Every structure is written in structure tokens, then in C-alpha cells.
Amino acid sequence: MRQPTSRHVAPHRWADAFAGKLSETELAAMERHADGCNACAKARKRVQRASQSFPVLKAQSAPELGW
Amino acid sequence: MKRDTDSVAALGPADEAELIQRCRADQRSAHDELYHRFRRQVAGNLYRVLGDRTDLEDLVQEVFVIAFRGLDKFRGDARLSTWLYRICVNVALGRIRTRRRRPTAIGVNDLDGAAADPSLTERPETPEKSLERQRERERVYQALEQLAPKKRMVLYLHEIEGLDLKEIAYLVDSNPVTVRTRLFYARREFYRVLAGEGASGGDE
């Protein structure tokens, strides 16, 4: 069984991961760490939720104004 | 970068150039046409960047006042919509700076009235899903509020709008190297806040 890496994952690295910018090796190391680290698992979940909301935010139209 | 256009046909480059010429000739009808063609796009840009609709009408007017005054300087090196977006970014930065000096003016709660692209919300959402989406949106904008204005802007344009460094550099009147550096630090702060670790602060 592979041991989790000891270094915490910087939150922006999760954003990189969800954007598909990391290699499989990098991602696997981060996932191994998060599997054994509650703080990083929580950060991963929060960053993932936010990242998933970005397309919705980008698609927001202006509210109706009194033109 | 173009969205939120009114229900009028999009302008081609030649028509756009003609409209600009007519505006420069101070034709009232041309000013009206430019305003009506782009007002929704301008409002949308400002709304998404700022995250709330406070004073949105006034800010839209401010953008067009600046645009009409600056048309003589518009060299046509970008589409009109992009140039207007650049003015939006500048006006929004001014608003963000003012809000940071007067924190009570911050407001993200009226985002629940936000209209999303229908293609992204084809299936009716459950109330729980809708509430969760609204809360997530608030979390994102609250994290953005923690960043210094210039960092916030490049972060927003890159992470949410998906623009590249060159496009962002044009919009914020900077260069890609500066944008890249600012983005480097902005991403670290933003995702640290989102992850619940807080931000290190900073003014610019």
C-alpha cells in the first residue's frame, strides 16, 4: 500500500487539478494525501464546489433594469 | 467575450466601424443605437464582475458616458464589445475600491435574482439545489471581496470568465507579465479563502 504524502496540498492546486492542469502522478499524490488528511479533503471539496459554480457565474445575465 | 446583447442583429466589423463614425460625427441616433445594442452586455459585465446589482443602472450610464467621450481615441484594435468591456472593468474597479473604503456597501445577497444561461438550467432545480447554488455563488463572491481590487479583477477574468493573459492585459490596461504575476498571488489567496484558510490581505 502506498503511503500518503506528508505535505498539505495548497488549495489552488485543487483548482489546477479540477481544471485538468496536473499530471496523473501529481494528482494521485495529492489524492493520497487528502485521503488521509481531513483538512485537505475538506479544502478539496470546497474548491471543487466553487470550481463547478464558475460556469454558472459566467453565464449570469444582467437582472432586468428599468431601461 | 460577448454576451447579453439585446435582441438586435449583431454588428459585423464594417457596420461597427460605420456606427463608430456616426457616433464621432455626434449623431444622436448613432449614440442611441450604440447604447441600445450594448446596454445589456454592459450591465451583464458589470453585474458579473461586481456580484451585485447595487447602483447597476448608474454604473451602466457611467460606462456609456466614458465610451462616448472616448470614442475619438478608439483605434479599432479591438471589437467594440471588447473595448466596452475594458471600460466596464475600469468602472468596476473604481466601484470595488470605493466599497473597500466603505465596507457596509458590500452586497452579494441579491444574487438570488441572477438569471443563468437557460442551457445550464434546462431541468427545473429543486429548491435545495437552487439554495445550494445560491450559497456557492455567495461564497465565491465573498472570497473575491477578500482580494485587493486588481488581484480580484484578474482572478475573476481568468478563473470565472476564462480569459487568457493577453486578453486580461488588454482589459486591465497592463501587460501579460504583470497580469501573470498578479494572478499567481491572487489564485493562492482566493483558493485559500475558499478552502476556509483565510487570506493574507494586501492592498494591491
PDB file of C-alpha atoms in Angstrom:
ATOM      1  CA  MET A   1       0.000   0.000   0.000  1.00  0.00           C
ATOM      2  CA  ARG A   2       1.352   3.441  -0.924  1.00  0.00           C
ATOM      3  CA  GLN A   3       1.788   5.936   1.887  1.00  0.00           C
ATOM      4  CA  PRO A   4       0.104   9.346   1.634  1.00  0.00           C
ATOM      5  CA  THR A   5       2.460  12.244   1.016  1.00  0.00           C
ATOM      6  CA  SER A   6       3.149  14.277   4.137  1.00  0.00           C
ATOM      7  CA  ARG A   7       2.853  17.782   2.697  1.00  0.00           C
ATOM      8  CA  HIS A   8      -0.500  19.520   2.767  1.00  0.00           C
ATOM      9  CA  VAL A   9      -1.969  20.467  -0.584  1.00  0.00           C
ATOM     10  CA  ALA A  10      -2.132  24.180  -1.366  1.00  0.00           C
ATOM     11  CA  PRO A  11      -5.808  24.912  -2.155  1.00  0.00           C
ATOM     12  CA  HIS A  12      -5.037  26.441  -5.551  1.00  0.00           C
ATOM     13  CA  ARG A  13      -3.552  23.095  -6.570  1.00  0.00           C
ATOM     14  CA  TRP A  14      -7.005  21.571  -6.292  1.00  0.00           C
ATOM     15  CA  ALA A  15      -8.235  24.223  -8.693  1.00  0.00           C
ATOM     16  CA  ASP A  16      -5.435  23.248 -11.053  1.00  0.00           C
ATOM     17  CA  ALA A  17      -6.498  19.632 -10.686  1.00  0.00           C
ATOM     18  CA  PHE A  18     -10.168  20.337 -11.480  1.00  0.00           C
ATOM     19  CA  ALA A  19      -9.064  22.380 -14.490  1.00  0.00           C
ATOM     20  CA  GLY A  20      -7.137  19.349 -15.768  1.00  0.00           C
ATOM     21  CA  LYS A  21      -3.770  21.092 -15.465  1.00  0.00           C
ATOM     22  CA  LEU A  22      -1.977  18.427 -13.421  1.00  0.00           C
ATOM     23  CA  SER A  23      -0.351  15.200 -14.427  1.00  0.00           C
ATOM     24  CA  GLU A  24      -1.839  11.935 -13.244  1.00  0.00           C
ATOM     25  CA  THR A  25       1.165  11.455 -10.977  1.00  0.00           C
ATOM     26  CA  GLU A  26       0.740  14.831  -9.297  1.00  0.00           C
ATOM     27  CA  LEU A  27      -2.963  14.325  -8.892  1.00  0.00           C
ATOM     28  CA  ALA A  28      -2.529  10.842  -7.458  1.00  0.00           C
ATOM     29  CA  ALA A  29      -0.076  12.143  -4.850  1.00  0.00           C
ATOM     30  CA  MET A  30      -2.490  14.898  -3.831  1.00  0.00           C
ATOM     31  CA  GLU A  31      -5.402  12.472  -3.630  1.00  0.00           C
ATOM     32  CA  ARG A  32      -3.363  10.077  -1.486  1.00  0.00           C
ATOM     33  CA  HIS A  33      -2.590  12.888   0.905  1.00  0.00           C
ATOM     34  CA  ALA A  34      -6.192  14.089   1.063  1.00  0.00           C
ATOM     35  CA  ASP A  35      -7.437  10.575   1.713  1.00  0.00           C
ATOM     36  CA  GLY A  36      -5.526  10.657   4.972  1.00  0.00           C
ATOM     37  CA  CYS A  37      -5.885  14.348   5.824  1.00  0.00           C
ATOM     38  CA  ASN A  38      -9.243  15.793   6.863  1.00  0.00           C
ATOM     39  CA  ALA A  39      -8.181  19.404   6.311  1.00  0.00           C
ATOM     40  CA  CYS A  40      -7.068  18.784   2.733  1.00  0.00           C
ATOM     41  CA  ALA A  41     -10.106  16.627   1.998  1.00  0.00           C
ATOM     42  CA  LYS A  42     -12.311  19.494   3.181  1.00  0.00           C
ATOM     43  CA  ALA A  43     -10.365  22.013   1.085  1.00  0.00           C
ATOM     44  CA  ARG A  44     -10.666  19.746  -1.953  1.00  0.00           C
ATOM     45  CA  LYS A  45     -14.428  19.577  -1.543  1.00  0.00           C
ATOM     46  CA  ARG A  46     -14.805  23.354  -1.133  1.00  0.00           C
ATOM     47  CA  VAL A  47     -12.613  24.204  -4.093  1.00  0.00           C
ATOM     48  CA  GLN A  48     -14.379  21.621  -6.217  1.00  0.00           C
ATOM     49  CA  ARG A  49     -17.807  23.069  -5.395  1.00  0.00           C
ATOM     50  CA  ALA A  50     -16.610  26.560  -6.224  1.00  0.00           C
ATOM     51  CA  SER A  51     -14.966  25.459  -9.457  1.00  0.00           C
ATOM     52  CA  GLN A  52     -18.170  23.771 -10.531  1.00  0.00           C
ATOM     53  CA  SER A  53     -20.071  27.015  -9.940  1.00  0.00           C
ATOM     54  CA  PHE A  54     -17.846  29.096 -12.239  1.00  0.00           C
ATOM     55  CA  PRO A  55     -19.674  28.246 -15.492  1.00  0.00           C
ATOM     56  CA  VAL A  56     -22.956  29.250 -13.874  1.00  0.00           C
ATOM     57  CA  LEU A  57     -21.473  32.527 -12.673  1.00  0.00           C
ATOM     58  CA  LYS A  58     -20.075  33.202 -16.118  1.00  0.00           C
ATOM     59  CA  ALA A  59     -23.489  32.598 -17.659  1.00  0.00           C
ATOM     60  CA  GLN A  60     -25.345  35.038 -15.405  1.00  0.00           C
ATOM     61  CA  SER A  61     -27.292  37.607 -17.342  1.00  0.00           C
ATOM     62  CA  ALA A  62     -27.883  41.083 -16.067  1.00  0.00           C
ATOM     63  CA  PRO A  63     -31.020  41.478 -13.998  1.00  0.00           C
ATOM     64  CA  GLU A  64     -33.845  43.388 -15.635  1.00  0.00           C
ATOM     65  CA  LEU A  65     -33.207  47.069 -15.278  1.00  0.00           C
ATOM     66  CA  GLY A  66     -35.588  49.943 -15.818  1.00  0.00           C
ATOM     67  CA  TRP A  67     -34.312  50.713 -19.276  1.00  0.00           C
TER      68      TRP A  67
ATOM     69  CA  MET B   1     -16.374  37.989 -24.652  1.00  0.00           C
ATOM     70  CA  LYS B   2     -19.769  38.992 -25.920  1.00  0.00           C
ATOM     71  CA  ARG B   3     -22.991  38.137 -24.181  1.00  0.00           C
ATOM     72  CA  ASP B   4     -26.205  39.782 -23.135  1.00  0.00           C
ATOM     73  CA  THR B   5     -26.772  41.530 -26.411  1.00  0.00           C
ATOM     74  CA  ASP B   6     -30.215  42.948 -26.958  1.00  0.00           C
ATOM     75  CA  SER B   7     -32.438  41.279 -29.476  1.00  0.00           C
ATOM     76  CA  VAL B   8     -30.917  43.167 -32.386  1.00  0.00           C
ATOM     77  CA  ALA B   9     -28.696  41.623 -35.017  1.00  0.00           C
ATOM     78  CA  ALA B  10     -25.005  41.532 -34.140  1.00  0.00           C
ATOM     79  CA  LEU B  11     -22.846  44.036 -35.971  1.00  0.00           C
ATOM     80  CA  GLY B  12     -20.136  42.946 -38.371  1.00  0.00           C
ATOM     81  CA  PRO B  13     -16.807  44.809 -38.307  1.00  0.00           C
ATOM     82  CA  ALA B  14     -17.809  47.084 -41.216  1.00  0.00           C
ATOM     83  CA  ASP B  15     -21.133  48.028 -39.644  1.00  0.00           C
ATOM     84  CA  GLU B  16     -19.372  48.565 -36.343  1.00  0.00           C
ATOM     85  CA  ALA B  17     -16.887  50.947 -37.966  1.00  0.00           C
ATOM     86  CA  GLU B  18     -19.734  52.843 -39.569  1.00  0.00           C
ATOM     87  CA  LEU B  19     -21.576  53.127 -36.268  1.00  0.00           C
ATOM     88  CA  ILE B  20     -18.435  54.485 -34.615  1.00  0.00           C
ATOM     89  CA  GLN B  21     -18.011  57.016 -37.401  1.00  0.00           C
ATOM     90  CA  ARG B  22     -21.573  58.188 -36.983  1.00  0.00           C
ATOM     91  CA  CYS B  23     -21.062  58.466 -33.210  1.00  0.00           C
ATOM     92  CA  ARG B  24     -17.923  60.521 -33.803  1.00  0.00           C
ATOM     93  CA  ALA B  25     -19.941  62.783 -36.048  1.00  0.00           C
ATOM     94  CA  ASP B  26     -22.089  63.314 -32.981  1.00  0.00           C
ATOM     95  CA  GLN B  27     -25.201  61.830 -34.496  1.00  0.00           C
ATOM     96  CA  ARG B  28     -27.746  61.374 -31.737  1.00  0.00           C
ATOM     97  CA  SER B  29     -29.271  58.369 -33.490  1.00  0.00           C
ATOM     98  CA  ALA B  30     -25.876  56.664 -33.547  1.00  0.00           C
ATOM     99  CA  HIS B  31     -25.393  57.200 -29.819  1.00  0.00           C
ATOM    100  CA  ASP B  32     -28.850  55.762 -29.189  1.00  0.00           C
ATOM    101  CA  GLU B  33     -28.100  52.762 -31.388  1.00  0.00           C
ATOM    102  CA  LEU B  34     -24.812  52.029 -29.682  1.00  0.00           C
ATOM    103  CA  TYR B  35     -26.453  52.305 -26.263  1.00  0.00           C
ATOM    104  CA  HIS B  36     -29.375  50.054 -27.152  1.00  0.00           C
ATOM    105  CA  ARG B  37     -27.176  47.459 -28.811  1.00  0.00           C
ATOM    106  CA  PHE B  38     -24.739  47.126 -25.943  1.00  0.00           C
ATOM    107  CA  ARG B  39     -26.537  48.151 -22.762  1.00  0.00           C
ATOM    108  CA  ARG B  40     -27.444  44.613 -21.704  1.00  0.00           C
ATOM    109  CA  GLN B  41     -23.947  43.383 -22.376  1.00  0.00           C
ATOM    110  CA  VAL B  42     -22.505  46.241 -20.335  1.00  0.00           C
ATOM    111  CA  ALA B  43     -24.960  45.594 -17.493  1.00  0.00           C
ATOM    112  CA  GLY B  44     -24.108  41.891 -17.572  1.00  0.00           C
ATOM    113  CA  ASN B  45     -20.390  42.537 -17.475  1.00  0.00           C
ATOM    114  CA  LEU B  46     -20.710  44.866 -14.510  1.00  0.00           C
ATOM    115  CA  TYR B  47     -23.120  42.583 -12.698  1.00  0.00           C
ATOM    116  CA  ARG B  48     -20.920  39.524 -13.024  1.00  0.00           C
ATOM    117  CA  VAL B  49     -17.735  41.324 -12.077  1.00  0.00           C
ATOM    118  CA  LEU B  50     -19.234  43.049  -9.048  1.00  0.00           C
ATOM    119  CA  GLY B  51     -21.576  40.319  -7.887  1.00  0.00           C
ATOM    120  CA  ASP B  52     -24.491  42.555  -7.067  1.00  0.00           C
ATOM    121  CA  ARG B  53     -26.854  44.983  -8.707  1.00  0.00           C
ATOM    122  CA  THR B  54     -26.406  47.935  -6.386  1.00  0.00           C
ATOM    123  CA  ASP B  55     -26.356  51.109  -8.479  1.00  0.00           C
ATOM    124  CA  LEU B  56     -26.115  48.997 -11.622  1.00  0.00           C
ATOM    125  CA  GLU B  57     -28.109  51.462 -13.733  1.00  0.00           C
ATOM    126  CA  ASP B  58     -25.811  54.303 -12.676  1.00  0.00           C
ATOM    127  CA  LEU B  59     -22.724  52.259 -13.474  1.00  0.00           C
ATOM    128  CA  VAL B  60     -24.086  51.374 -16.915  1.00  0.00           C
ATOM    129  CA  GLN B  61     -24.631  55.065 -17.585  1.00  0.00           C
ATOM    130  CA  GLU B  62     -21.102  55.815 -16.402  1.00  0.00           C
ATOM    131  CA  VAL B  63     -19.692  53.283 -18.858  1.00  0.00           C
ATOM    132  CA  PHE B  64     -21.526  54.844 -21.780  1.00  0.00           C
ATOM    133  CA  VAL B  65     -20.586  58.384 -20.772  1.00  0.00           C
ATOM    134  CA  ILE B  66     -16.925  57.331 -20.752  1.00  0.00           C
ATOM    135  CA  ALA B  67     -17.390  55.456 -24.034  1.00  0.00           C
ATOM    136  CA  PHE B  68     -18.989  58.388 -25.865  1.00  0.00           C
ATOM    137  CA  ARG B  69     -16.302  60.746 -24.617  1.00  0.00           C
ATOM    138  CA  GLY B  70     -13.549  58.314 -25.564  1.00  0.00           C
ATOM    139  CA  LEU B  71     -14.729  57.214 -28.991  1.00  0.00           C
ATOM    140  CA  ASP B  72     -12.283  59.577 -30.675  1.00  0.00           C
ATOM    141  CA  LYS B  73      -9.456  57.644 -29.036  1.00  0.00           C
ATOM    142  CA  PHE B  74     -10.829  54.243 -30.008  1.00  0.00           C
ATOM    143  CA  ARG B  75      -8.378  52.954 -32.602  1.00  0.00           C
ATOM    144  CA  GLY B  76     -10.366  49.931 -33.642  1.00  0.00           C
ATOM    145  CA  ASP B  77      -7.695  47.498 -32.467  1.00  0.00           C
ATOM    146  CA  ALA B  78     -10.401  45.558 -30.637  1.00  0.00           C
ATOM    147  CA  ARG B  79     -14.062  44.894 -31.219  1.00  0.00           C
ATOM    148  CA  LEU B  80     -16.401  47.487 -29.816  1.00  0.00           C
ATOM    149  CA  SER B  81     -17.786  44.950 -27.347  1.00  0.00           C
ATOM    150  CA  THR B  82     -14.277  44.252 -26.032  1.00  0.00           C
ATOM    151  CA  TRP B  83     -13.484  47.940 -25.757  1.00  0.00           C
ATOM    152  CA  LEU B  84     -16.708  48.482 -23.815  1.00  0.00           C
ATOM    153  CA  TYR B  85     -15.792  45.551 -21.587  1.00  0.00           C
ATOM    154  CA  ARG B  86     -12.499  47.298 -20.876  1.00  0.00           C
ATOM    155  CA  ILE B  87     -14.390  50.384 -19.734  1.00  0.00           C
ATOM    156  CA  CYS B  88     -16.649  48.155 -17.611  1.00  0.00           C
ATOM    157  CA  VAL B  89     -13.591  46.681 -15.912  1.00  0.00           C
ATOM    158  CA  ASN B  90     -12.276  50.156 -15.161  1.00  0.00           C
ATOM    159  CA  VAL B  91     -15.602  51.363 -13.788  1.00  0.00           C
ATOM    160  CA  ALA B  92     -15.991  48.172 -11.748  1.00  0.00           C
ATOM    161  CA  LEU B  93     -12.511  48.584 -10.278  1.00  0.00           C
ATOM    162  CA  GLY B  94     -13.481  52.080  -9.148  1.00  0.00           C
ATOM    163  CA  ARG B  95     -16.608  50.682  -7.531  1.00  0.00           C
ATOM    164  CA  ILE B  96     -14.694  47.882  -5.797  1.00  0.00           C
ATOM    165  CA  ARG B  97     -12.190  50.370  -4.386  1.00  0.00           C
ATOM    166  CA  THR B  98     -15.000  52.559  -3.073  1.00  0.00           C
ATOM    167  CA  ARG B  99     -16.664  49.556  -1.462  1.00  0.00           C
ATOM    168  CA  ARG B 100     -13.443  48.571   0.267  1.00  0.00           C
ATOM    169  CA  ARG B 101     -13.294  52.030   1.816  1.00  0.00           C
ATOM    170  CA  ARG B 102     -16.952  51.708   2.855  1.00  0.00           C
ATOM    171  CA  PRO B 103     -17.356  48.013   3.712  1.00  0.00           C
ATOM    172  CA  THR B 104     -21.025  48.319   4.650  1.00  0.00           C
ATOM    173  CA  ALA B 105     -21.793  48.895   0.980  1.00  0.00           C
ATOM    174  CA  ILE B 106     -20.798  45.326   0.137  1.00  0.00           C
ATOM    175  CA  GLY B 107     -23.726  43.285  -1.007  1.00  0.00           C
ATOM    176  CA  VAL B 108     -23.954  39.886  -2.592  1.00  0.00           C
ATOM    177  CA  ASN B 109     -27.326  38.847  -1.278  1.00  0.00           C
ATOM    178  CA  ASP B 110     -29.316  39.998  -4.253  1.00  0.00           C
ATOM    179  CA  LEU B 111     -27.593  37.428  -6.415  1.00  0.00           C
ATOM    180  CA  ASP B 112     -30.588  35.160  -5.972  1.00  0.00           C
ATOM    181  CA  GLY B 113     -32.259  37.131  -8.726  1.00  0.00           C
ATOM    182  CA  ALA B 114     -29.465  36.207 -11.118  1.00  0.00           C
ATOM    183  CA  ALA B 115     -30.567  34.795 -14.424  1.00  0.00           C
ATOM    184  CA  ALA B 116     -28.380  31.980 -15.639  1.00  0.00           C
ATOM    185  CA  ASP B 117     -27.959  30.826 -19.194  1.00  0.00           C
ATOM    186  CA  PRO B 118     -31.032  28.672 -19.940  1.00  0.00           C
ATOM    187  CA  SER B 119     -28.832  25.942 -21.386  1.00  0.00           C
ATOM    188  CA  LEU B 120     -27.304  25.490 -17.953  1.00  0.00           C
ATOM    189  CA  THR B 121     -30.629  25.272 -16.168  1.00  0.00           C
ATOM    190  CA  GLU B 122     -32.767  23.292 -18.576  1.00  0.00           C
ATOM    191  CA  ARG B 123     -34.008  20.934 -15.893  1.00  0.00           C
ATOM    192  CA  PRO B 124     -36.004  22.606 -13.147  1.00  0.00           C
ATOM    193  CA  GLU B 125     -33.948  22.760  -9.982  1.00  0.00           C
ATOM    194  CA  THR B 126     -35.162  21.503  -6.670  1.00  0.00           C
ATOM    195  CA  PRO B 127     -35.392  24.231  -4.005  1.00  0.00           C
ATOM    196  CA  GLU B 128     -32.489  22.593  -2.168  1.00  0.00           C
ATOM    197  CA  LYS B 129     -30.329  22.597  -5.277  1.00  0.00           C
ATOM    198  CA  SER B 130     -31.213  26.198  -6.028  1.00  0.00           C
ATOM    199  CA  LEU B 131     -30.378  27.253  -2.470  1.00  0.00           C
ATOM    200  CA  GLU B 132     -27.072  25.419  -2.575  1.00  0.00           C
ATOM    201  CA  ARG B 133     -26.187  27.047  -5.896  1.00  0.00           C
ATOM    202  CA  GLN B 134     -27.029  30.459  -4.459  1.00  0.00           C
ATOM    203  CA  ARG B 135     -24.904  29.812  -1.379  1.00  0.00           C
ATOM    204  CA  GLU B 136     -21.992  28.692  -3.509  1.00  0.00           C
ATOM    205  CA  ARG B 137     -22.259  31.858  -5.560  1.00  0.00           C
ATOM    206  CA  GLU B 138     -22.210  33.928  -2.387  1.00  0.00           C
ATOM    207  CA  ARG B 139     -19.160  32.030  -1.123  1.00  0.00           C
ATOM    208  CA  VAL B 140     -17.313  32.766  -4.344  1.00  0.00           C
ATOM    209  CA  TYR B 141     -18.131  36.487  -4.323  1.00  0.00           C
ATOM    210  CA  GLN B 142     -17.323  36.758  -0.622  1.00  0.00           C
ATOM    211  CA  ALA B 143     -13.928  35.205  -1.316  1.00  0.00           C
ATOM    212  CA  LEU B 144     -13.426  37.682  -4.167  1.00  0.00           C
ATOM    213  CA  GLU B 145     -14.195  40.520  -1.755  1.00  0.00           C
ATOM    214  CA  GLN B 146     -11.181  39.478   0.311  1.00  0.00           C
ATOM    215  CA  LEU B 147      -8.757  40.216  -2.519  1.00  0.00           C
ATOM    216  CA  ALA B 148      -7.213  43.557  -3.343  1.00  0.00           C
ATOM    217  CA  PRO B 149      -9.072  45.162  -6.297  1.00  0.00           C
ATOM    218  CA  LYS B 150      -6.517  44.469  -9.032  1.00  0.00           C
ATOM    219  CA  LYS B 151      -5.968  40.922  -7.875  1.00  0.00           C
ATOM    220  CA  ARG B 152      -9.686  40.374  -7.671  1.00  0.00           C
ATOM    221  CA  MET B 153     -10.154  41.585 -11.213  1.00  0.00           C
ATOM    222  CA  VAL B 154      -7.507  39.380 -12.833  1.00  0.00           C
ATOM    223  CA  LEU B 155      -8.670  36.417 -10.771  1.00  0.00           C
ATOM    224  CA  TYR B 156     -12.256  36.939 -11.869  1.00  0.00           C
ATOM    225  CA  LEU B 157     -11.359  37.397 -15.522  1.00  0.00           C
ATOM    226  CA  HIS B 158      -9.127  34.325 -15.572  1.00  0.00           C
ATOM    227  CA  GLU B 159     -10.877  31.811 -13.345  1.00  0.00           C
ATOM    228  CA  ILE B 160     -14.507  32.667 -13.988  1.00  0.00           C
ATOM    229  CA  GLU B 161     -14.547  34.330 -17.395  1.00  0.00           C
ATOM    230  CA  GLY B 162     -11.818  32.010 -18.668  1.00  0.00           C
ATOM    231  CA  LEU B 163      -9.823  34.737 -20.434  1.00  0.00           C
ATOM    232  CA  ASP B 164      -6.136  34.340 -21.225  1.00  0.00           C
ATOM    233  CA  LEU B 165      -3.327  36.604 -20.030  1.00  0.00           C
ATOM    234  CA  LYS B 166      -3.247  38.692 -23.197  1.00  0.00           C
ATOM    235  CA  GLU B 167      -6.981  39.336 -23.130  1.00  0.00           C
ATOM    236  CA  ILE B 168      -6.855  40.231 -19.454  1.00  0.00           C
ATOM    237  CA  ALA B 169      -3.885  42.540 -20.018  1.00  0.00           C
ATOM    238  CA  TYR B 170      -5.891  44.488 -22.594  1.00  0.00           C
ATOM    239  CA  LEU B 171      -8.910  44.746 -20.311  1.00  0.00           C
ATOM    240  CA  VAL B 172      -6.960  45.936 -17.268  1.00  0.00           C
ATOM    241  CA  ASP B 173      -4.593  48.097 -19.308  1.00  0.00           C
ATOM    242  CA  SER B 174      -1.497  46.211 -18.232  1.00  0.00           C
ATOM    243  CA  ASN B 175       0.901  43.695 -19.757  1.00  0.00           C
ATOM    244  CA  PRO B 176       0.717  39.896 -19.703  1.00  0.00           C
ATOM    245  CA  VAL B 177       3.752  39.528 -17.440  1.00  0.00           C
ATOM    246  CA  THR B 178       2.265  41.773 -14.762  1.00  0.00           C
ATOM    247  CA  VAL B 179      -1.072  40.006 -15.110  1.00  0.00           C
ATOM    248  CA  ARG B 180       0.595  36.629 -14.706  1.00  0.00           C
ATOM    249  CA  THR B 181       2.370  37.733 -11.526  1.00  0.00           C
ATOM    250  CA  ARG B 182      -0.786  39.252 -10.085  1.00  0.00           C
ATOM    251  CA  LEU B 183      -2.756  36.147 -10.975  1.00  0.00           C
ATOM    252  CA  PHE B 184      -0.141  33.929  -9.335  1.00  0.00           C
ATOM    253  CA  TYR B 185      -0.694  35.579  -5.955  1.00  0.00           C
ATOM    254  CA  ALA B 186      -4.414  36.132  -6.450  1.00  0.00           C
ATOM    255  CA  ARG B 187      -5.088  32.438  -7.047  1.00  0.00           C
ATOM    256  CA  ARG B 188      -3.243  31.451  -3.897  1.00  0.00           C
ATOM    257  CA  GLU B 189      -5.223  33.929  -1.793  1.00  0.00           C
ATOM    258  CA  PHE B 190      -8.563  33.239  -3.396  1.00  0.00           C
ATOM    259  CA  TYR B 191      -8.479  29.465  -3.087  1.00  0.00           C
ATOM    260  CA  ARG B 192      -7.066  29.710   0.430  1.00  0.00           C
ATOM    261  CA  VAL B 193     -10.101  31.762   1.397  1.00  0.00           C
ATOM    262  CA  LEU B 194     -12.456  29.412  -0.424  1.00  0.00           C
ATOM    263  CA  ALA B 195     -10.893  26.458   1.353  1.00  0.00           C
ATOM    264  CA  GLY B 196     -11.554  28.180   4.668  1.00  0.00           C
ATOM    265  CA  GLU B 197      -7.974  29.078   5.495  1.00  0.00           C
ATOM    266  CA  GLY B 198      -8.400  32.867   5.322  1.00  0.00           C
ATOM    267  CA  ALA B 199      -6.443  35.393   3.292  1.00  0.00           C
ATOM    268  CA  SER B 200      -3.188  37.148   3.954  1.00  0.00           C
ATOM    269  CA  GLY B 201      -4.696  40.502   2.928  1.00  0.00           C
ATOM    270  CA  GLY B 202      -2.871  43.144   0.899  1.00  0.00           C
ATOM    271  CA  ASP B 203      -3.978  46.304  -0.775  1.00  0.00           C
ATOM    272  CA  GLU B 204      -2.916  45.965  -4.368  1.00  0.00           C
TER     273      GLU B 204
END
